[in-house]
XYZ file of C-alpha atoms in Angstrom:
324
model
C 10.777 -70.521 10.652
C 9.324 -73.953 10.498
C 6.246 -74.924 8.497
C 4.003 -77.220 10.374
C 2.498 -79.504 7.640
C -0.467 -80.890 9.291
C -2.001 -84.028 7.874
C -5.645 -84.647 7.525
C -6.741 -88.287 6.013
C -9.763 -86.893 4.427
C -7.643 -84.224 2.604
C -5.094 -86.777 1.641
C -7.672 -88.909 -0.122
C -8.933 -85.885 -1.793
C -5.413 -84.979 -2.955
C -4.835 -88.384 -4.288
C -7.745 -87.870 -6.611
C -6.074 -84.904 -7.845
C -2.618 -86.707 -8.180
C -0.400 -85.265 -11.152
C -1.718 -81.690 -10.816
C 0.312 -78.911 -9.539
C -0.615 -77.153 -6.270
C -2.367 -73.935 -6.928
C -1.722 -71.060 -4.617
C -4.053 -68.250 -4.263
C -3.148 -64.912 -2.889
C -6.078 -63.782 -0.479
C -6.849 -60.289 0.314
C -7.609 -61.180 3.929
C -6.022 -59.423 6.932
C -4.202 -61.049 9.925
C -4.255 -59.706 13.322
C -1.982 -60.961 15.980
C -3.548 -61.619 19.460
C -0.779 -62.461 22.028
C -0.399 -62.779 25.835
C -1.103 -64.989 28.582
C -4.938 -64.577 28.250
C -5.236 -64.527 24.514
C -7.423 -67.536 24.478
C -9.664 -66.729 27.382
C -10.280 -63.217 26.128
C -11.304 -64.457 22.639
C -13.420 -67.328 24.069
C -16.001 -64.808 25.269
C -16.281 -63.127 21.598
C -16.216 -66.082 19.384
C -18.518 -69.093 18.646
C -15.900 -71.858 18.801
C -14.060 -73.049 21.740
C -10.827 -71.156 21.462
C -9.220 -72.795 24.595
C -8.504 -75.783 22.242
C -5.732 -73.723 20.841
C -3.759 -73.611 24.325
C -4.627 -76.938 25.348
C -1.978 -79.619 26.237
C -1.658 -82.506 23.970
C -2.905 -82.617 20.394
C -3.994 -79.000 20.050
C -5.532 -78.063 16.488
C -3.320 -75.679 14.569
C -6.511 -73.616 13.321
C -10.232 -72.935 14.195
C -12.946 -71.367 12.243
C -15.476 -69.230 14.102
C -17.699 -66.124 13.880
C -17.995 -63.083 16.249
C -21.675 -62.187 16.889
C -23.663 -58.962 18.033
C -25.779 -59.310 20.777
C -28.690 -60.407 18.654
C -26.880 -63.297 17.504
C -25.994 -62.182 14.002
C -22.625 -62.505 12.370
C -20.332 -59.441 12.471
C -17.204 -61.020 11.413
C -16.070 -64.485 10.002
C -12.704 -65.413 11.189
C -9.915 -68.333 11.023
C -7.718 -68.550 14.170
C -4.100 -69.893 13.843
C -1.905 -71.279 16.856
C 1.303 -70.034 16.398
C 2.945 -71.059 19.755
C 4.218 -74.638 19.537
C 3.788 -75.640 23.113
C 1.784 -74.815 26.373
C 5.360 -73.562 27.599
C 5.360 -70.726 25.206
C 3.173 -67.460 25.482
C 0.004 -67.955 23.583
C 0.044 -66.488 20.161
C -2.911 -66.596 17.937
C -3.300 -65.155 14.533
C -7.055 -64.106 13.508
C -7.684 -63.922 9.829
C -10.440 -61.566 8.704
C -11.907 -59.510 5.921
C -9.558 -56.781 5.328
C -12.249 -54.133 4.800
C -13.331 -54.779 8.592
C -9.819 -54.933 10.138
C -10.423 -51.438 11.924
C -13.584 -52.308 12.945
C -12.607 -55.879 14.375
C -9.621 -54.294 16.189
C -12.102 -51.715 17.687
C -14.397 -54.660 18.550
C -11.654 -56.575 20.267
C -10.221 -53.465 22.025
C -13.700 -52.604 23.449
C -13.692 -55.788 25.393
C -10.051 -56.090 26.260
C -10.431 -54.157 29.311
C -7.667 -55.311 31.614
C -6.696 -58.550 30.043
C -2.976 -59.312 29.502
C -3.236 -59.309 25.698
C -1.725 -57.134 23.007
C -3.597 -56.821 19.484
C -1.810 -55.659 16.525
C -2.046 -56.184 12.438
C 0.596 -58.232 10.970
C 1.403 -56.281 7.616
C 4.582 -58.160 7.293
C 2.551 -61.523 6.663
C 0.850 -62.732 3.499
C -2.159 -65.321 3.511
C -2.541 -67.933 0.701
C -5.017 -70.522 0.041
C -3.445 -73.743 -1.449
C -5.507 -76.149 -3.457
C -2.937 -79.337 -3.543
C -2.723 -81.576 -6.675
C -0.352 -83.964 -4.998
C 0.461 -84.168 -1.391
C 4.086 -84.994 -2.230
C 4.348 -81.272 -3.187
C 3.542 -80.185 0.047
C 6.702 -79.043 2.080
C 8.332 -80.384 5.201
C 9.884 -77.047 6.181
C 10.915 -73.824 4.549
C 12.518 -70.675 6.098
C 9.996 -68.375 4.400
C 6.727 -70.011 5.755
C 5.128 -69.730 9.148
C 2.221 -72.167 9.039
C 0.712 -74.479 6.597
C -2.549 -76.332 7.884
C -5.591 -77.754 6.400
C -8.394 -75.260 6.008
C -10.595 -75.812 9.193
C -13.949 -75.379 7.529
C -14.108 -78.020 5.095
C -11.380 -80.378 3.486
C -12.588 -79.559 -0.066
C -11.198 -76.004 0.626
C -7.544 -77.423 0.647
C -4.973 -75.578 2.924
C -4.072 -72.305 4.440
C -0.630 -71.022 4.178
C 0.802 -68.001 6.175
C 4.261 -66.740 4.917
C 6.500 -63.714 4.970
C 5.505 -60.937 2.951
C 7.255 -61.528 -0.560
C 8.026 -65.077 0.103
C 8.898 -67.196 -2.925
C 6.183 -69.767 -3.031
C 8.071 -72.132 -5.446
C 10.554 -72.476 -2.646
C 7.928 -73.287 -0.010
C 5.808 -75.581 -2.124
C 7.906 -76.976 -5.095
C 6.124 -77.036 -8.583
C 3.302 -74.885 -7.448
C 1.570 -72.230 -9.454
C 0.159 -68.908 -8.390
C -3.571 -68.869 -9.533
C -6.240 -66.090 -10.224
C -7.813 -65.338 -6.954
C -11.199 -65.277 -8.792
C -10.576 -68.977 -9.487
C -10.519 -69.505 -5.799
C -13.696 -67.566 -5.260
C -15.385 -69.558 -7.889
C -14.297 -72.851 -6.013
C -15.815 -71.453 -2.828
C -18.987 -70.835 -4.283
C -19.102 -74.010 -6.132
C -18.652 -75.583 -2.561
C -21.078 -73.364 -0.720
C -18.332 -71.772 1.513
C -19.169 -68.211 2.558
C -16.142 -65.772 3.242
C -16.197 -62.223 3.991
C -18.871 -59.391 4.432
C -20.475 -59.931 0.851
C -21.320 -63.384 1.574
C -21.942 -62.844 5.344
C -23.311 -59.201 5.847
C -22.524 -57.862 9.213
C -25.513 -57.547 11.283
C -27.757 -59.611 8.907
C -26.421 -63.192 8.413
C -27.386 -65.806 11.038
C -24.538 -68.211 11.843
C -26.672 -71.532 11.517
C -28.320 -70.412 8.508
C -24.558 -69.676 7.292
C -23.702 -73.337 7.884
C -21.496 -72.584 10.589
C -22.066 -76.076 12.278
C -21.387 -77.798 9.187
C -18.107 -75.945 9.075
C -16.857 -76.779 12.199
C -17.187 -73.018 13.439
C -19.270 -73.459 16.606
C -19.032 -75.097 19.978
C -22.545 -75.968 21.819
C -20.793 -76.906 24.883
C -18.407 -74.019 25.657
C -19.278 -71.298 28.141
C -21.129 -68.033 27.325
C -20.360 -65.789 24.521
C -21.704 -62.779 22.898
C -24.848 -63.755 20.700
C -25.129 -67.127 22.209
C -28.607 -67.280 23.230
C -30.370 -66.967 19.860
C -27.909 -69.341 18.597
C -28.218 -72.087 21.260
C -32.010 -71.793 21.186
C -32.038 -72.146 17.300
C -29.833 -75.286 17.605
C -31.815 -77.001 20.365
C -35.232 -76.268 18.349
C -33.628 -78.069 15.628
C -35.369 -76.063 12.992
C -33.331 -74.098 10.144
C -35.687 -73.195 7.334
C -33.190 -71.253 5.240
C -29.440 -71.938 4.244
C -26.779 -70.592 2.224
C -26.507 -72.850 -0.924
C -24.254 -72.637 -3.876
C -26.094 -71.538 -7.046
C -25.408 -71.622 -10.741
C -26.577 -69.276 -13.692
C -27.243 -71.776 -16.737
C -28.009 -68.907 -19.162
C -26.134 -65.603 -19.984
C -25.929 -63.068 -17.254
C -26.767 -59.275 -17.595
C -23.649 -57.076 -18.516
C -23.856 -55.699 -15.117
C -24.097 -58.943 -13.240
C -26.273 -60.008 -10.644
C -26.981 -57.460 -7.827
C -25.929 -58.414 -4.290
C -29.093 -58.926 -2.205
C -31.399 -59.360 -5.251
C -34.689 -61.183 -4.262
C -35.019 -64.864 -5.709
C -38.243 -65.924 -6.662
C -40.071 -69.248 -7.561
C -41.753 -69.637 -10.877
C -44.910 -68.875 -9.139
C -43.581 -65.534 -7.831
C -42.930 -66.728 -4.127
C -39.940 -65.165 -2.343
C -37.610 -68.118 -2.059
C -34.561 -66.020 -0.602
C -31.682 -63.685 -1.643
C -28.824 -63.606 -3.733
C -25.499 -62.937 -1.523
C -22.563 -62.602 -3.967
C -21.050 -64.392 -6.813
C -18.529 -64.591 -9.781
C -19.454 -65.341 -13.296
C -21.789 -68.087 -13.505
C -21.410 -69.328 -9.839
C -22.639 -67.744 -6.529
C -24.093 -68.173 -3.279
C -27.362 -67.433 -2.014
C -29.701 -67.666 1.267
C -32.615 -69.829 0.333
C -35.531 -71.484 1.933
C -35.017 -75.173 1.837
C -38.708 -75.697 1.018
C -37.988 -74.350 -2.533
C -34.582 -76.076 -3.102
C -35.961 -78.359 -5.809
C -38.088 -75.722 -7.590
C -37.065 -73.738 -10.606
C -36.017 -70.371 -9.414
C -35.270 -66.985 -10.982
C -34.160 -63.312 -10.130
C -36.312 -60.466 -11.709
C -33.918 -57.710 -13.229
C -35.272 -54.758 -15.351
C -38.366 -56.639 -16.732
C -36.225 -59.946 -17.350
C -35.931 -63.105 -15.398
C -32.532 -64.551 -14.611
C -32.950 -68.231 -14.061
C -30.589 -70.021 -11.399
C -30.292 -73.513 -9.751
C -29.371 -74.226 -6.308
C -27.681 -77.427 -5.385
C -26.561 -79.033 -1.942
C -22.765 -79.472 -1.593
C -21.531 -82.997 -1.380
C -19.399 -82.433 1.808
C -22.450 -81.573 3.783
C -23.802 -84.380 6.326
C -26.307 -86.417 4.744
C -29.888 -85.268 5.210
C -28.758 -81.730 6.136
C -30.946 -80.055 3.670
C -34.040 -81.420 5.138
């Protein structure tokens, strides 16, 4: 199969700054679900925040889209990345849906609940593997390879590099010459440094709100498409223009407790006011939902009579003034 190496000017600039370094490929524990059929895009359109019809549009259709599936209260159920596998509008629409592997069964049930009589087939893809690629030099990215299915920039933010879908057991050194397989924990630390949520720990189902989770910053929502489940609260929040809390990257400058920081721990200001909640992390980095009013204040997490200090920052890739 042909690898479609999609170019992105911003990503090329970022890659040039890393010139000389080998591409790092990280094996992801995310699941892939195939949604195929004449009505695949129309079916997903009513369930997801982004405009899925772009994937079957004529002309320069995007190879990937980021989106959330919401519940009727407008809270996140699943964060997904969609990939277009069909190469033209003449082919039957074939879309791959990437999701947290721990919710693969529940997302299949969710999709089948709304499938009704749609001309769509939904099936897992256990023969495929998913990789995150942080390229050092764009010359190391391939033109074509038999073992790869798709190579595309991560649709969420250019600092996240590329997504690679390949056959299970594929030889990455043949797909991306000179690449190295990295520790997936390094990928997650990179995500946390950039403030990119991924999976149920960062986006607890039925709890996380899409706009507080920076969905609009990550190209994951359309405010002009038709109705979808959970749209009402999301659209109202957007048009009011008031978002008081956001997911932010945090760092722990001091030593951490042996057991680490528990997910969902309360974050307080030095004066004892509630500032937010810690979502998840790895080592000295993590991601937390914080009130923007306390962004510049010293923060801490009270644990067993002790106080663990942390610092929140605004990612450089955010739009200017986004943290106000």
